[in-house]
């Protein structure tokens, strides 16, 4: 699924490791036999097939990053203005935590791990395109100079890396995808 930040995370990790792979797009509404036969991985993406066996990503997402993603999703999908405001408050509290973590982890260098891209850069980096999509759709800028100057610079540096440019999806395409998904969810809800 080209738009999934979890798939992007795996693609970024493979790209930074310099590993070649064959990418196969999956229609999640009409799953292929290959995906359906992978019962041990609960038919989810991303999935890596290595030596004929399905392997799911097994790394644990750092807790504050998980909270950041959850609050970001809540912010973008709140039904009422009150829910959206609460989501924004939680999101910006998570951004503040991330800014502090970046300052501590990077030790004045370019990435979370220092001079080189590391695991946290890949985990957060897989969300960069969606953050840009939220900015286009909702006017929400997660990382800016007034609130998170270090992360704003990090997004710029990370986004210009060749491995990232080659993999992250086009923002305009993501905006269209997000609008379509939102319309589908609204239509399904109105049909109940």
Coordinates of C-alpha atoms in Angstrom, one line a residue:
X1 CA 0.0 0.0 0.0
X2 CA 1.9 3.0 -1.3
X3 CA 0.3 5.5 1.2
X4 CA 1.0 3.5 4.4
X5 CA 3.6 5.0 6.7
X6 CA 4.3 1.5 7.9
X7 CA 5.2 0.4 4.4
X8 CA 7.2 3.6 3.9
X9 CA 9.1 2.8 7.1
X10 CA 10.2 -0.6 5.7
X11 CA 11.0 0.9 2.3
X12 CA 13.1 3.6 3.9
X13 CA 15.0 1.0 6.1
X14 CA 15.7 -1.1 3.0
X15 CA 16.8 2.0 1.0
X16 CA 19.2 3.2 3.7
X17 CA 20.6 -0.3 4.1
X18 CA 21.2 -0.4 0.3
X19 CA 19.2 -3.6 -0.1
X20 CA 17.5 -4.4 -3.3
X21 CA 13.9 -5.7 -3.2
X22 CA 10.9 -6.2 -5.4
X23 CA 8.0 -4.0 -4.3
X24 CA 4.5 -5.4 -4.9
X25 CA 1.5 -3.2 -4.4
X26 CA -1.4 -4.8 -2.6
X27 CA -5.1 -3.9 -3.1
X28 CA -6.3 -4.1 0.5
X29 CA -9.9 -4.4 -0.5
X30 CA -9.2 -7.3 -2.9
X31 CA -6.2 -9.0 -1.4
X32 CA -4.0 -11.3 -3.5
X33 CA -3.7 -15.0 -2.7
X34 CA -0.2 -14.4 -1.6
X35 CA -1.4 -12.1 1.1
X36 CA -4.4 -14.2 2.0
X37 CA -2.3 -17.3 2.4
X38 CA 0.0 -15.5 5.0
X39 CA -2.1 -16.4 8.0
X40 CA 0.7 -16.1 10.5
X41 CA 1.0 -12.4 9.7
X42 CA -2.8 -11.7 9.9
X43 CA -3.0 -10.6 6.2
X44 CA -1.6 -7.2 6.9
X45 CA 1.0 -5.0 5.1
X46 CA 3.8 -4.4 5.1
X47 CA 5.1 -7.9 4.6
X48 CA 8.5 -9.1 3.5
X49 CA 8.8 -12.5 1.8
X50 CA 12.2 -13.8 2.4
X51 CA 13.2 -17.3 1.3
X52 CA 9.5 -18.0 0.6
X53 CA 8.4 -17.2 4.1
X54 CA 6.3 -14.1 5.1
X55 CA 8.0 -11.8 7.7
X56 CA 6.3 -8.9 9.4
X57 CA 8.1 -5.9 10.8
X58 CA 8.6 -6.7 14.5
X59 CA 10.4 -3.7 15.9
X60 CA 8.6 -1.9 18.7
X61 CA 7.6 1.7 18.0
X62 CA 8.9 4.0 20.6
X63 CA 6.1 4.9 23.0
X64 CA 6.1 8.7 22.5
X65 CA 6.2 8.3 18.8
X66 CA 3.2 6.0 19.0
X67 CA 1.4 8.6 21.0
X68 CA 2.4 11.3 18.5
X69 CA 0.9 9.3 15.7
X70 CA -2.3 8.5 17.6
X71 CA -2.8 12.2 18.6
X72 CA -2.0 13.3 15.0
X73 CA -4.7 10.9 13.7
X74 CA -7.1 12.2 16.4
X75 CA -6.4 15.8 15.5
X76 CA -7.1 15.2 11.8
X77 CA -10.1 13.0 12.3
X78 CA -11.9 14.7 15.2
X79 CA -15.6 15.0 14.6
X80 CA -16.3 18.1 16.6
X81 CA -14.3 21.3 16.9
X82 CA -13.7 20.4 20.6
X83 CA -12.3 16.9 19.6
X84 CA -10.1 18.6 17.0
X85 CA -8.8 21.2 19.5
X86 CA -8.1 18.5 22.0
X87 CA -6.2 16.5 19.4
X88 CA -4.2 19.5 18.4
X89 CA -3.3 20.1 22.0
X90 CA -2.1 16.5 22.4
X91 CA -0.3 16.6 19.1
X92 CA 1.7 19.7 20.0
X93 CA 2.5 18.3 23.4
X94 CA 3.9 15.2 21.5
X95 CA 5.9 17.6 19.2
X96 CA 7.4 19.2 22.2
X97 CA 8.5 15.8 23.5
X98 CA 9.9 14.9 20.1
X99 CA 11.8 18.2 20.0
X100 CA 13.4 17.5 23.4
X101 CA 14.2 13.9 22.4
X102 CA 15.8 15.1 19.2
X103 CA 17.9 17.7 21.1
X104 CA 19.1 15.0 23.5
X105 CA 19.6 12.2 21.0
X106 CA 21.2 14.1 18.2
X107 CA 23.7 16.0 20.4
X108 CA 23.8 18.9 18.0
X109 CA 24.1 16.6 14.9
X110 CA 21.8 16.2 11.9
X111 CA 19.7 13.1 12.8
X112 CA 18.3 11.4 15.9
X113 CA 21.3 9.1 16.0
X114 CA 23.9 11.8 15.2
X115 CA 25.5 12.1 11.8
X116 CA 23.7 9.2 10.2
X117 CA 20.1 8.2 9.7
X118 CA 19.0 5.7 12.4
X119 CA 15.9 3.8 13.4
X120 CA 14.0 6.9 14.9
X121 CA 14.7 8.9 11.8
X122 CA 13.1 6.1 9.7
X123 CA 10.1 5.7 12.0
X124 CA 9.4 9.4 12.1
X125 CA 10.5 9.9 8.5
X126 CA 7.8 7.5 7.2
X127 CA 5.3 10.1 8.5
X128 CA 6.8 13.2 6.9
X129 CA 4.6 12.9 3.7
X130 CA 1.5 12.6 5.9
X131 CA 2.5 15.6 7.9
X132 CA 2.9 17.6 4.7
X133 CA -0.5 16.3 3.6
X134 CA -2.1 17.5 6.9
X135 CA -0.5 20.9 6.4
X136 CA -2.0 21.1 2.9
X137 CA -5.5 19.8 3.9
X138 CA -5.9 21.3 7.3
X139 CA -3.3 24.1 7.6
X140 CA -1.6 22.2 10.5
X141 CA 2.1 22.5 10.5
X142 CA 3.6 20.1 13.0
X143 CA 7.1 21.3 13.0
X144 CA 7.8 25.0 12.7
X145 CA 10.6 27.4 13.8
X146 CA 8.6 28.8 16.7
X147 CA 7.6 25.5 18.2
X148 CA 10.1 23.0 17.1
X149 CA 13.1 24.6 15.3
X150 CA 15.3 21.5 15.5
X151 CA 12.6 19.2 14.0
X152 CA 11.8 21.7 11.3
X153 CA 15.4 21.6 10.2
X154 CA 15.4 17.8 10.5
X155 CA 12.4 17.5 8.2
X156 CA 14.1 19.6 5.6
X157 CA 17.4 17.6 5.8
X158 CA 15.7 14.3 5.9
X159 CA 13.3 15.2 3.1
X160 CA 16.2 16.0 0.8
X161 CA 18.1 12.7 1.2
X162 CA 18.2 10.7 -2.1
X163 CA 16.8 7.6 -0.4
X164 CA 13.8 9.6 0.9
X165 CA 13.1 11.5 -2.4
X166 CA 13.1 8.1 -4.2
X167 CA 10.5 6.6 -1.9
X168 CA 8.2 9.1 -0.2
X169 CA 4.9 9.5 -2.1
X170 CA 3.8 12.7 -3.9
X171 CA 2.0 15.0 -1.5
X172 CA -0.7 15.9 -4.1
X173 CA -1.4 12.3 -4.6
X174 CA -1.7 11.7 -0.9
X175 CA -4.1 14.7 -0.5
X176 CA -6.3 13.1 -3.2
X177 CA -6.0 9.7 -1.5
X178 CA -6.9 11.2 2.0
X179 CA -9.9 13.0 0.6
X180 CA -11.2 9.8 -1.1
X181 CA -10.7 7.8 2.0
X182 CA -12.5 10.4 4.1
X183 CA -15.4 10.4 1.6
X184 CA -15.6 6.6 1.7
X185 CA -15.7 6.6 5.5
X186 CA -18.4 9.3 5.5
X187 CA -20.5 7.4 2.9
X188 CA -20.2 4.1 4.9
X189 CA -21.2 5.9 8.1
X190 CA -24.3 7.5 6.4
X191 CA -25.3 4.1 5.0
X192 CA -25.6 2.6 8.5

